[in-house]
Short mmCIF file of C-alpha atoms and ligand atoms in Angstrom, two decimals:
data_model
loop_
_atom_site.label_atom_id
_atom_site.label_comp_id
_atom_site.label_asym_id
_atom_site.label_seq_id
_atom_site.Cartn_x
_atom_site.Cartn_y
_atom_site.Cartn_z
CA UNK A 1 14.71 -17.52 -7.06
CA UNK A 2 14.25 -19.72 -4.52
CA UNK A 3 11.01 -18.91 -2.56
CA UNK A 4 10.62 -21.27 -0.06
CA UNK A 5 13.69 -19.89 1.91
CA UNK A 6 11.82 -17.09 2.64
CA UNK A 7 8.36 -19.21 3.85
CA UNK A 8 7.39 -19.36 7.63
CA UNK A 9 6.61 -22.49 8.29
CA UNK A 10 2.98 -21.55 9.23
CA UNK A 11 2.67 -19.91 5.62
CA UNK A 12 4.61 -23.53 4.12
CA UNK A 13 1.70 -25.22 5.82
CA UNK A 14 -0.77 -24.31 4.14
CA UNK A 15 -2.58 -26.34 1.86
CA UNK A 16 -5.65 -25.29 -0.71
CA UNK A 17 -9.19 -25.85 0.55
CA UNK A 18 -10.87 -29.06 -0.70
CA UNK A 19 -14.35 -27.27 -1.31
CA UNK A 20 -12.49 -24.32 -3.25
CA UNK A 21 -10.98 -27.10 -5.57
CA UNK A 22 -14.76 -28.14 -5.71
CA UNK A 23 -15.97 -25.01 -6.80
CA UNK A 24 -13.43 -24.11 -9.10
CA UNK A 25 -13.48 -27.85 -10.53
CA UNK A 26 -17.57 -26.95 -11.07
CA UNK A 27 -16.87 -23.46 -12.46
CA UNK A 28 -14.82 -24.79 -15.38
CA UNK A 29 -17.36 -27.88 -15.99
CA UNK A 30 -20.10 -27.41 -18.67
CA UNK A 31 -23.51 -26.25 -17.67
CA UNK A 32 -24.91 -30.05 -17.93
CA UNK A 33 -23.04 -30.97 -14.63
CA UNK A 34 -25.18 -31.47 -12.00
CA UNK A 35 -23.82 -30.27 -8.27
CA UNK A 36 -24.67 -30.96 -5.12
CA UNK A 37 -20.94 -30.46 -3.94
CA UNK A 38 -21.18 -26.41 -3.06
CA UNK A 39 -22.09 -25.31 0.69
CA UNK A 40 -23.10 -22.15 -1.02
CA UNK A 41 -27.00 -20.46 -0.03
CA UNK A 42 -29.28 -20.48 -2.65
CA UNK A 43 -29.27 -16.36 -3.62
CA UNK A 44 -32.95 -17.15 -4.45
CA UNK A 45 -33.37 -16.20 -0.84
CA UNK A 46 -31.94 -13.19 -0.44
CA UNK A 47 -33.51 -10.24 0.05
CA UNK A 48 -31.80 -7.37 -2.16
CA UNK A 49 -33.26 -7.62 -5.86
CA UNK A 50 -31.25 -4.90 -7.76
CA UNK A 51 -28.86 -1.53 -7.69
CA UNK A 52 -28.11 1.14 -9.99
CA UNK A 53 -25.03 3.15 -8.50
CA UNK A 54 -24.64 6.68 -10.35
CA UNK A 55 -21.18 7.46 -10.92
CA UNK A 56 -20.00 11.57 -11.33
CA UNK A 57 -17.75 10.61 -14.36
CA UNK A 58 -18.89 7.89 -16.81
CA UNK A 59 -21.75 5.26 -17.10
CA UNK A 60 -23.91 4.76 -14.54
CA UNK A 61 -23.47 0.57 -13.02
CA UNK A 62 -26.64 -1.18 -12.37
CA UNK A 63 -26.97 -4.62 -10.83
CA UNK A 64 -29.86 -6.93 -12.72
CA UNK A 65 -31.03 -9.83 -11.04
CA UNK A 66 -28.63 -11.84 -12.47
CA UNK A 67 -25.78 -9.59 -11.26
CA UNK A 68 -26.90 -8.99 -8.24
CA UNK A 69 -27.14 -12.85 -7.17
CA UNK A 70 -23.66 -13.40 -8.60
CA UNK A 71 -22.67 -9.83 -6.65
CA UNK A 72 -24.20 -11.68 -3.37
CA UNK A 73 -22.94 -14.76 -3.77
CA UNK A 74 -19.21 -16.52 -2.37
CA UNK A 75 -15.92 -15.96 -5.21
CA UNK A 76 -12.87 -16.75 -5.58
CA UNK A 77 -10.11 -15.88 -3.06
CA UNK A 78 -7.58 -14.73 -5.24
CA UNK A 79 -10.60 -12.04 -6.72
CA UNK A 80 -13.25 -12.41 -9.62
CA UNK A 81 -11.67 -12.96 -12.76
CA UNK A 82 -12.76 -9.69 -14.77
CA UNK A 83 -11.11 -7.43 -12.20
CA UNK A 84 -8.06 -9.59 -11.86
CA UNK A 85 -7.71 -9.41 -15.94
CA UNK A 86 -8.20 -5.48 -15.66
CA UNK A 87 -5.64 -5.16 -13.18
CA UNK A 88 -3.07 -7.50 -14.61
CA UNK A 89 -3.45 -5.41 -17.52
CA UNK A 90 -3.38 -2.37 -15.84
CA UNK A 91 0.24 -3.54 -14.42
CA UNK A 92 1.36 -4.33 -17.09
CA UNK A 93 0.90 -0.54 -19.10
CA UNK A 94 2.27 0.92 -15.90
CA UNK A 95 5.12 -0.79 -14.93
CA UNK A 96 6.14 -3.61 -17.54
CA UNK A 97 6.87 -5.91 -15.58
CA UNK A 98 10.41 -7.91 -16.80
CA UNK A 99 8.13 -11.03 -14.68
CA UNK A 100 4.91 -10.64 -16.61
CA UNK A 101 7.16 -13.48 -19.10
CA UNK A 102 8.05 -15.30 -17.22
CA UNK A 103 7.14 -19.14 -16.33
CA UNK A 104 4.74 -19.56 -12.70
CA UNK A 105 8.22 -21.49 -11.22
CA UNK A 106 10.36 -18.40 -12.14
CA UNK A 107 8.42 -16.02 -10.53
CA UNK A 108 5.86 -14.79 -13.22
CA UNK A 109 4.23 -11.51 -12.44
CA UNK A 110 1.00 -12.62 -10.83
CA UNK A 111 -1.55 -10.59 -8.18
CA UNK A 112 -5.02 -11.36 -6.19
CA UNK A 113 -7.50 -8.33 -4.28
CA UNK A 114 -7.17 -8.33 -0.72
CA UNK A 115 -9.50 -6.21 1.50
CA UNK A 116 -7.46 -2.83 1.26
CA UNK A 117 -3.46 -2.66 0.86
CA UNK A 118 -3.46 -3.06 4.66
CA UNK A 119 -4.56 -6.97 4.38
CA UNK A 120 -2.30 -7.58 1.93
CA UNK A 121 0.87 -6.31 3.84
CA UNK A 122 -0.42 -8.20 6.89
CA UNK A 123 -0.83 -11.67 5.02
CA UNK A 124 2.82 -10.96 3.44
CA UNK A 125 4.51 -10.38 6.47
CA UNK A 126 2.75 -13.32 8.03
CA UNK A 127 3.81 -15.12 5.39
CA UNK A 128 7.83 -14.51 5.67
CA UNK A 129 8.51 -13.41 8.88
CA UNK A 130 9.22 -15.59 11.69
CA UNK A 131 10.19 -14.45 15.10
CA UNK A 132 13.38 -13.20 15.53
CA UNK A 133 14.01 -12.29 12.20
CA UNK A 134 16.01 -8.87 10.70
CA UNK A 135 13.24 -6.78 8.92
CA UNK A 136 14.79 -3.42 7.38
CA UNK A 137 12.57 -0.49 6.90
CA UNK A 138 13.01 3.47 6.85
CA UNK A 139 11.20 4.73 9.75
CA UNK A 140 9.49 6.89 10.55
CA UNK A 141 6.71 4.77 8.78
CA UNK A 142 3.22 4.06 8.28
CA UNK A 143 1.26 2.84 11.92
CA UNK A 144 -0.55 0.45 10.38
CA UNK A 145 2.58 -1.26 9.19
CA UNK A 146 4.29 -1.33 12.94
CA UNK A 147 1.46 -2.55 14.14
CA UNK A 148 1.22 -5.83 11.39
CA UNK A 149 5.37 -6.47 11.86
CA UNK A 150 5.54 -6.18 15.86
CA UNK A 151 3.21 -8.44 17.12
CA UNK A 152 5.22 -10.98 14.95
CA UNK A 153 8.65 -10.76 17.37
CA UNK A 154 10.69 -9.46 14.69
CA UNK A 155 13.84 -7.33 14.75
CA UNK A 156 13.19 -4.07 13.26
CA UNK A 157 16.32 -2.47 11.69
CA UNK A 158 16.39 1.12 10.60
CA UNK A 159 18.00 2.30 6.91
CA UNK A 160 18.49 6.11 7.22
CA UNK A 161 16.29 7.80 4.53
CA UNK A 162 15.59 11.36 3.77
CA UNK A 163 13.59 13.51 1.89
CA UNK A 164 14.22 11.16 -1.29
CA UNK A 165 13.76 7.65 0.66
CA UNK A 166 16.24 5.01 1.51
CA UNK A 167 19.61 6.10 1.67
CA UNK A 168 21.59 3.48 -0.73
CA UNK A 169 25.10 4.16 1.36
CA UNK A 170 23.28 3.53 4.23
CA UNK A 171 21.49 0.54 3.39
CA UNK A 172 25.10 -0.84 1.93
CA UNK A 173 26.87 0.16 5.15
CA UNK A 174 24.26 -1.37 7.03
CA UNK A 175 24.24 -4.87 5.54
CA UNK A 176 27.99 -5.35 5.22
CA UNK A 177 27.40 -6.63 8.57
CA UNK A 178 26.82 -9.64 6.74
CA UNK A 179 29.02 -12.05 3.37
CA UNK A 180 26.44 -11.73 0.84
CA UNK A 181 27.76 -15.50 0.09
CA UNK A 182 26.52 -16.52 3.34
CA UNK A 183 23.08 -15.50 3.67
CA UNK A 184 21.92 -18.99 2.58
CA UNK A 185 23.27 -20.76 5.53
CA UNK A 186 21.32 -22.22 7.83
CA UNK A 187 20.86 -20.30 10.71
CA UNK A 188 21.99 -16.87 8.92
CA UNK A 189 20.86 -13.71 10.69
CA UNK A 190 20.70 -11.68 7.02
CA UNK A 191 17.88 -9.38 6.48
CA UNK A 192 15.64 -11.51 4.16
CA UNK A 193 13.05 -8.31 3.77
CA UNK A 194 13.11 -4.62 2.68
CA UNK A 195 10.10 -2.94 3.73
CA UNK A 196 9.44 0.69 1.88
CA UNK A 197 6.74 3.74 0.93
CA UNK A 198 8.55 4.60 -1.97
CA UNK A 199 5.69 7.32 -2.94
CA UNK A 200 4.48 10.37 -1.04
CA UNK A 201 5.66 8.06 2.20
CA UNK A 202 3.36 8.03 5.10
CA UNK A 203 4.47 10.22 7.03
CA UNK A 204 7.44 11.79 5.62
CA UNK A 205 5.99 12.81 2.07
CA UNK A 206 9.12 11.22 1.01
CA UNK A 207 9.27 10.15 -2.88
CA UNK A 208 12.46 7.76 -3.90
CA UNK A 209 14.15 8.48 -6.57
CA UNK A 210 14.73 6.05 -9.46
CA UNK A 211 18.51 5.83 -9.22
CA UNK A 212 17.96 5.43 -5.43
CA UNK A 213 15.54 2.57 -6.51
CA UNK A 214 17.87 0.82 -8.82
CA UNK A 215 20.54 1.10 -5.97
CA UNK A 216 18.39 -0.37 -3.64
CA UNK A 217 17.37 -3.33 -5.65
CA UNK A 218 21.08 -3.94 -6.69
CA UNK A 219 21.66 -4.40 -2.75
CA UNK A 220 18.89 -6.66 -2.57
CA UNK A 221 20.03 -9.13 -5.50
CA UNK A 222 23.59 -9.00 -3.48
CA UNK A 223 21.74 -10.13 -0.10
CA UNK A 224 19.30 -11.83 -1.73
CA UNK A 225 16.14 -9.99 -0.27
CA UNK A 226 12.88 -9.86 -1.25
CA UNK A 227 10.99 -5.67 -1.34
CA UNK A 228 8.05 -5.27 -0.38
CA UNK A 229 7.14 -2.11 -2.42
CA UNK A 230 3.65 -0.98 -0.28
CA UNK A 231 3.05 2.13 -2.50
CA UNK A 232 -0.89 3.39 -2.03
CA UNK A 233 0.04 6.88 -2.91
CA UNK A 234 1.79 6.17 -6.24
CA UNK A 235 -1.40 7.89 -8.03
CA UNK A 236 -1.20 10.56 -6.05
CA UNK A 237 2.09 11.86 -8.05
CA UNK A 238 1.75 15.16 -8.03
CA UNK A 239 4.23 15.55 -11.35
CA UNK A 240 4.97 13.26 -14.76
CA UNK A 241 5.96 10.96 -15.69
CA UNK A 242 5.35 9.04 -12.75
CA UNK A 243 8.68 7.43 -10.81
CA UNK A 244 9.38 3.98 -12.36
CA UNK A 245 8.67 1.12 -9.54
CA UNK A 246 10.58 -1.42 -8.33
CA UNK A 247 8.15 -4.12 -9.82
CA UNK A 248 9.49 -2.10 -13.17
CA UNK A 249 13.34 -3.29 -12.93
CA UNK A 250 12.27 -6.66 -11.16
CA UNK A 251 14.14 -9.36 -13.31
CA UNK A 252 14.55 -11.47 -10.24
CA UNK A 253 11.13 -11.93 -9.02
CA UNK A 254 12.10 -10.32 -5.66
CA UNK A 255 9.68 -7.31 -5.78
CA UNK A 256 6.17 -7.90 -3.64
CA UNK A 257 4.51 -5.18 -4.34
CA UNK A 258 1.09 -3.47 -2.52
CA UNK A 259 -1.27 -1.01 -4.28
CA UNK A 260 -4.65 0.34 -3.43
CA UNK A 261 -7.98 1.93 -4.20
CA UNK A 262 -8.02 3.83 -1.59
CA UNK A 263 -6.77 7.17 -1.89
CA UNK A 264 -8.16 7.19 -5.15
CA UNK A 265 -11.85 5.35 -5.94
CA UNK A 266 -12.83 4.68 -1.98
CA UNK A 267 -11.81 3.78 1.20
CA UNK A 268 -14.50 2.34 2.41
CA UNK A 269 -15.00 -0.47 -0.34
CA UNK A 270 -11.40 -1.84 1.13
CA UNK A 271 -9.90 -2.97 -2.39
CA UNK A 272 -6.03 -3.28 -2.38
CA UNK A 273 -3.95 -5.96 -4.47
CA UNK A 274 -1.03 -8.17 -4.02
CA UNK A 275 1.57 -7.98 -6.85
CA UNK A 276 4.65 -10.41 -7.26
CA UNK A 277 5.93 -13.36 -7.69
CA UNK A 278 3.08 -16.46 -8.49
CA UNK A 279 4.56 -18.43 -5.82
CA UNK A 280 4.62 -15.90 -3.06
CA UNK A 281 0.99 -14.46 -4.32
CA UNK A 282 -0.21 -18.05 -4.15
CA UNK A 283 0.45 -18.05 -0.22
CA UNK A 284 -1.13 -15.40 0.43
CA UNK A 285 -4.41 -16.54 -1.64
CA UNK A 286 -4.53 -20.12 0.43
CA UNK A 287 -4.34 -17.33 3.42
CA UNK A 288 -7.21 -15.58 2.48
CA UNK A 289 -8.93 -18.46 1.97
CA UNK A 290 -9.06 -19.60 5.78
CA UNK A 291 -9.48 -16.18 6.79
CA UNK A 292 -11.84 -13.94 5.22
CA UNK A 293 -12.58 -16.52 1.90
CA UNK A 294 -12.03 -13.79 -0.80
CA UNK A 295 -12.84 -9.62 -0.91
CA UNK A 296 -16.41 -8.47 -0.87
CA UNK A 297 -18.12 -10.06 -4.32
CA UNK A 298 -20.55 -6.75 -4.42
CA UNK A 299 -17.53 -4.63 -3.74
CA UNK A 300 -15.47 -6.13 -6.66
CA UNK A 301 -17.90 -6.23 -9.15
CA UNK A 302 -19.16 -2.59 -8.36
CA UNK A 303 -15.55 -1.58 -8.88
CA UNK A 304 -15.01 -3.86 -12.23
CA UNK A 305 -18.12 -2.52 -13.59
CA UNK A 306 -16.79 0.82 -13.02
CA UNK A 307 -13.04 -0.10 -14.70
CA UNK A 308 -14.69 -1.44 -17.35
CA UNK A 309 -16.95 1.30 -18.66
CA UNK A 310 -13.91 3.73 -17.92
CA UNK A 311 -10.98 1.72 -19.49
CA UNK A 312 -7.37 2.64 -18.66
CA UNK A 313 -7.85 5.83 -20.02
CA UNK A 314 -10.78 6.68 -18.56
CA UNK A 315 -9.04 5.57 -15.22
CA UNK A 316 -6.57 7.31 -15.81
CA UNK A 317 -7.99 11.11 -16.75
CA UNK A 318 -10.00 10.67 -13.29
CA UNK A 319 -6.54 9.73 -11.48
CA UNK A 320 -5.58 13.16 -13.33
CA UNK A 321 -8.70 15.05 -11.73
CA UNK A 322 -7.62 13.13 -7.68
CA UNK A 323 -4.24 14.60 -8.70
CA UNK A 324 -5.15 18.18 -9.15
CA UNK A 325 -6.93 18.15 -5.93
CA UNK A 326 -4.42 16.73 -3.87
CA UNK A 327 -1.80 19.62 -5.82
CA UNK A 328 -4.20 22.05 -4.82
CA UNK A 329 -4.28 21.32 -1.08
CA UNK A 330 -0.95 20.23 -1.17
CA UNK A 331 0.12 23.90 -2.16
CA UNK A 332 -2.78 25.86 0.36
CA UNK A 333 -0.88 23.45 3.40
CA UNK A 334 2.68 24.62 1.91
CA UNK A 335 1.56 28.32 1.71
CA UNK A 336 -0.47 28.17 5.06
CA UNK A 337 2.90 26.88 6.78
CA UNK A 338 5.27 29.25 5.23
CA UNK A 339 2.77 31.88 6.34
CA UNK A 340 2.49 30.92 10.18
CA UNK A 341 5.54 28.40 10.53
CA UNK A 342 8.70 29.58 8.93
CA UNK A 343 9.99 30.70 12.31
CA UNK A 344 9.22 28.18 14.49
CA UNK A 345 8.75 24.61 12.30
CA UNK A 346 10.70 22.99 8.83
CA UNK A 347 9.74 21.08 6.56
CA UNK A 348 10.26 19.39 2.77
CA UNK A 349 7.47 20.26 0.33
CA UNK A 350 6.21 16.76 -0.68
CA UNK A 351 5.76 15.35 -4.55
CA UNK A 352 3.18 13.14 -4.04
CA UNK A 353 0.79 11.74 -0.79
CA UNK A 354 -1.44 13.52 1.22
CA UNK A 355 0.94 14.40 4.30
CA UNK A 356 3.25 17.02 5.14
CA UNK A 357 6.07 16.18 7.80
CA UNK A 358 7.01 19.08 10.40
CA UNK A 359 9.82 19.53 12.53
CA UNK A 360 8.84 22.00 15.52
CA UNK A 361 11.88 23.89 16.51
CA UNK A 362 12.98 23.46 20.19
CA UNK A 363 10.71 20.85 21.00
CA UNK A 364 11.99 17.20 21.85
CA UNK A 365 8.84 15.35 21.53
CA UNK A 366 5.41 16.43 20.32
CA UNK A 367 3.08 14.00 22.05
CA UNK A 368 2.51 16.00 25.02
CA UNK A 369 2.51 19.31 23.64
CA UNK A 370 0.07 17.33 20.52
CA UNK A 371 -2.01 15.28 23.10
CA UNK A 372 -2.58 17.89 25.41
CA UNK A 373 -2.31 21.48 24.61
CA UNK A 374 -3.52 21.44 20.57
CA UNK A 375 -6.47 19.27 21.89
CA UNK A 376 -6.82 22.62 23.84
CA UNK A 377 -6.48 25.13 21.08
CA UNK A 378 -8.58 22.78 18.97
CA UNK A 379 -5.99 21.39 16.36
CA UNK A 380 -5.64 18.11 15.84
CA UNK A 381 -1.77 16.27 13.93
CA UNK A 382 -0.93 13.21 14.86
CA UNK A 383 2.39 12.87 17.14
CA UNK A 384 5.29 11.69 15.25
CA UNK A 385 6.45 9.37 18.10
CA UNK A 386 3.68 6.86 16.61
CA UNK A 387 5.42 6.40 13.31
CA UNK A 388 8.67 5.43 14.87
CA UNK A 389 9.81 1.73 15.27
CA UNK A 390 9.98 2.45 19.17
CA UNK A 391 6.81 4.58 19.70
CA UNK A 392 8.45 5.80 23.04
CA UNK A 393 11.41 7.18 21.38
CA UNK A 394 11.28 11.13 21.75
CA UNK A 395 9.83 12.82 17.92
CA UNK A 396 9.29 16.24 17.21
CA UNK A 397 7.96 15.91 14.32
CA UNK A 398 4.35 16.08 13.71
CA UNK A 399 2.34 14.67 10.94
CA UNK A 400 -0.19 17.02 8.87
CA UNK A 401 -2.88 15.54 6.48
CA UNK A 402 -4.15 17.73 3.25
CA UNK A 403 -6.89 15.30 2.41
CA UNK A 404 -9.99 16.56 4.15
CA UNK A 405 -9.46 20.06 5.59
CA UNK A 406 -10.18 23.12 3.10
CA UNK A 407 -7.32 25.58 2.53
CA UNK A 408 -9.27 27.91 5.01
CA UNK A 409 -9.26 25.07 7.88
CA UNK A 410 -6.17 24.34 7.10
CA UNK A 411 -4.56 27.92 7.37
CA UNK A 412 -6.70 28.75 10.63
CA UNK A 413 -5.62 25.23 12.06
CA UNK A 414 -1.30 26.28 10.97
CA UNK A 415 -2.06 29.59 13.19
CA UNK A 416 -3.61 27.46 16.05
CA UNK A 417 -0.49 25.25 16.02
CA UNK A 418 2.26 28.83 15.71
CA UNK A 419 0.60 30.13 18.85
CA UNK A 420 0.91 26.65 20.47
CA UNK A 421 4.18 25.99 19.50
CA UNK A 422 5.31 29.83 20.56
CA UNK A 423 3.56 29.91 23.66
CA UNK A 424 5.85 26.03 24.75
CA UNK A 425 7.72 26.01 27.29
C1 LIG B 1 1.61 3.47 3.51
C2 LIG B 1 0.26 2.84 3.68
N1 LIG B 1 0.09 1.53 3.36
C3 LIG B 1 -1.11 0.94 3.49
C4 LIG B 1 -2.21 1.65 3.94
C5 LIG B 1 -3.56 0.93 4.04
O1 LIG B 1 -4.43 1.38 3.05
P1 LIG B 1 -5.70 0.55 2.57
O2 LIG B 1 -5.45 0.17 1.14
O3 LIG B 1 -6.87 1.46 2.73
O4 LIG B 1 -5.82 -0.67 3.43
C6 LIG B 1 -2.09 3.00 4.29
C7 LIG B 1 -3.27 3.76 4.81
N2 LIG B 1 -2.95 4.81 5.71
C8 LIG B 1 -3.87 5.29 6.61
C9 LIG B 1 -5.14 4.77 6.72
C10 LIG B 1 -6.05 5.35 7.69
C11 LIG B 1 -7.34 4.84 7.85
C12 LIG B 1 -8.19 5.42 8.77
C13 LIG B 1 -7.79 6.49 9.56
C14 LIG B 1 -6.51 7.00 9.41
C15 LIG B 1 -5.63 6.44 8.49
N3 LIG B 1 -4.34 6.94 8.32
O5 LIG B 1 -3.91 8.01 9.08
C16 LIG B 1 -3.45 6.40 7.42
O6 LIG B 1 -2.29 6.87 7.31
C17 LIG B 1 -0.84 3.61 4.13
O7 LIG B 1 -0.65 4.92 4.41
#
């Protein structure tokens, strides 16, 4: 593969930071060297001492002294080693990478922490695209993601997707706009990106299939496109075995994939990771390290601590416990709809995610009826017009969550939104 065709010249500029060399020259020098080379404070100074963190399921974590200094203290930007290692490995059991073999120039399977998935997609997209440029995504999509790719002056292009994710016909039909053995010219308008949520999509609930999947990454070896595979909800598969990824069938190196912590250890701690090629994960690392330097130190540690004492199996049977309670709410939203919205709404029961996608009958566009009247009957959805590439576009879809509300809200919420929707004009 050749990466650098797909480089901004912004991302192309950037060069490593002279103290990080520094620092990482110092960290793999014995203990005799002296150095006054590191801007770093002296954790001597600061003011928290220890921690002991109780955890529902497994060992509690404590921070020493000594931990807690190297917890406060600057890392590494790509992340600290021992959660790096346990993620590698954690790839690795999941999804065999065919680029875990392969040589750092080739595109060996290599990945760094970034603060939450949603700093990782941003630094990739800043990274390869440039103004102007064809991006293709299925929309409706995730918000967050519209909102990293427009500011950026792209051209958004739809693929037509379903319940199942990216149509393959379509995406083929779509790109024989262009001769797959002219994409490399200069000045070549081919789609050099495939953006997807190939899990429990946000918002659709759509899942891809696997033949879908292999389809899709047969068109992108044609074109010569790089996937970026954002996927936060594949643990929340709600059935086994678990879809196989792109990052599974990669042999070309052309799979960037996103995963995240959030929807299944916290939120709030903001730990995502970058998988893919080395040099494509290596621009994003010199990124991070003239923005935010590296991911909280505390954070990662907490979280490695935690990995650690669990294992992947131990990981894994509490990914089984998020599962059953995303099932369970999954089925009290499906049962609360069918109950109060047969009539009047449709929708696909989703495999995996946290969000349920409704089409209100005879309405053109939620965001009034949404924005105005269920603030009114005191039900909140989201509008589906924000998940759409042009937010002004007329949706009437809305988009449900399962994650927080109890089957009870949710069913008394479903009968708030039947009267609203009956009583439209
Ligand atoms: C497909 C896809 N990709 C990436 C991310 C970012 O996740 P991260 O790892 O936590 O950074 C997300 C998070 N999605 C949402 C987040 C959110 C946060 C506050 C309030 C509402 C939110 N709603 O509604 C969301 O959908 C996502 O759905």
């Amino acid at each position: 593969m050749n990466y650098a065709r797909f480089l901004t010249a912004v991302s192309a500029a950037r060069k490593p930071s002279p103290i990080r060399i520094l620092t990482e020259l110092q960290q793999r020098s014995p203990p005799s060297l002296i150095s006054l080379a590191g801007g770093a404070p002296n954790p001597n100074t600061f003011p928290f001492q220890s921690a002991s963190i109780k955890v529902k399921h497994g060992e509690t974590i404590t921070f020493d002294e000594t931990a807690m200094k190297r917890a406060l203290q600057y890392s590494a930007s790509n992340g600290i080693p021992e959660l790096l290692t346990w993620m590698k490995n954690l790839q690795k059991k999941l999804h065999n990478p065919p680029t875990a073999s392969y040589s750092p120039e080739n595109g060996q399977m290599d990945l760094c922490v970034t603060t939450g998935s949603q700093e990782g997609l941003c630094k990739v997209f800043e990274m390869l695209v440039n103004p102007g440029d064809n991006v293709l995504l299925d929309a409706p999509t995730y918000s967050g993601t519209l909102a990293a790719l427009l500011p950026l002056g792209c051209n958004l292009i739809n693929v037509p997707s379903d319940q199942h994710g990216i149509i393959p016909s379509a995406l083929k039909e779509l790109l024989s706009r262009w001769d797959p053995l002219e994409v490399h010219k200069p000045g070549s308008t081919a789609p050099k990106i495939l953006y997807t949520i190939p899990n429990g999509g946000n918002p659709t609930g759509a899942s891809m299939t696997t033949q879908r999947k292999k389809e899709v990454y047969e068109l992108a070896r044609q074109y010569d496109m790089l996937i970026i595979e954002d996927d936060p909800y594949y643990f929340l598969q709600f059935n086994k075995p678990w879809a196989p990824t792109f990052l599974s069938m990669d042999v070309d190196g052309r799979i960037i994939r996103t995963d995240s912590f959030s929807k299944i250890l916290s939120s709030g701690l903001r730990i995502g990771f970058v998988t893919g090629p080395k040099p494509l994960v290596d621009r994003v690392v010199l990124h991070i390290q003239a923005s935010t330097m590296h991911t909280s130190t505390f954070t990662q540690l907490m979280v490695s601590q935690l990995l650690h004492s669990w294992e992947q199996e131990g990981f894994l049977q509490h990914i089984d416990r998020v599962i059953e309670f995303y099932r369970k709410q999954r089925d009290a939203m499906i049962s609360s709809a069918d109950k109060w919205l047969k009539d009047v709404a449709e929708w696909h029961t989703p495999s995996a995610g946290m969000f349920l996608w409704i089409k209100l009958k005879g309405i053109a566009d939620t965001q009034q009826l949404i924005m105005k009247k269920a603030l009114e009957k005191e039900v909140l959805l989201v509008p589906g017009g924000v998940f759409m590439i042009n937010s002004s576009d007329p949706c009437p879809y809305v988009r449900a969550a399962f994650s927080l509300s109890t089957p009870e809200q949710i069913d008394e919420a479903f009968r708030r939104l039947s009267s609203l929707i009956r009583e439209a004009p």
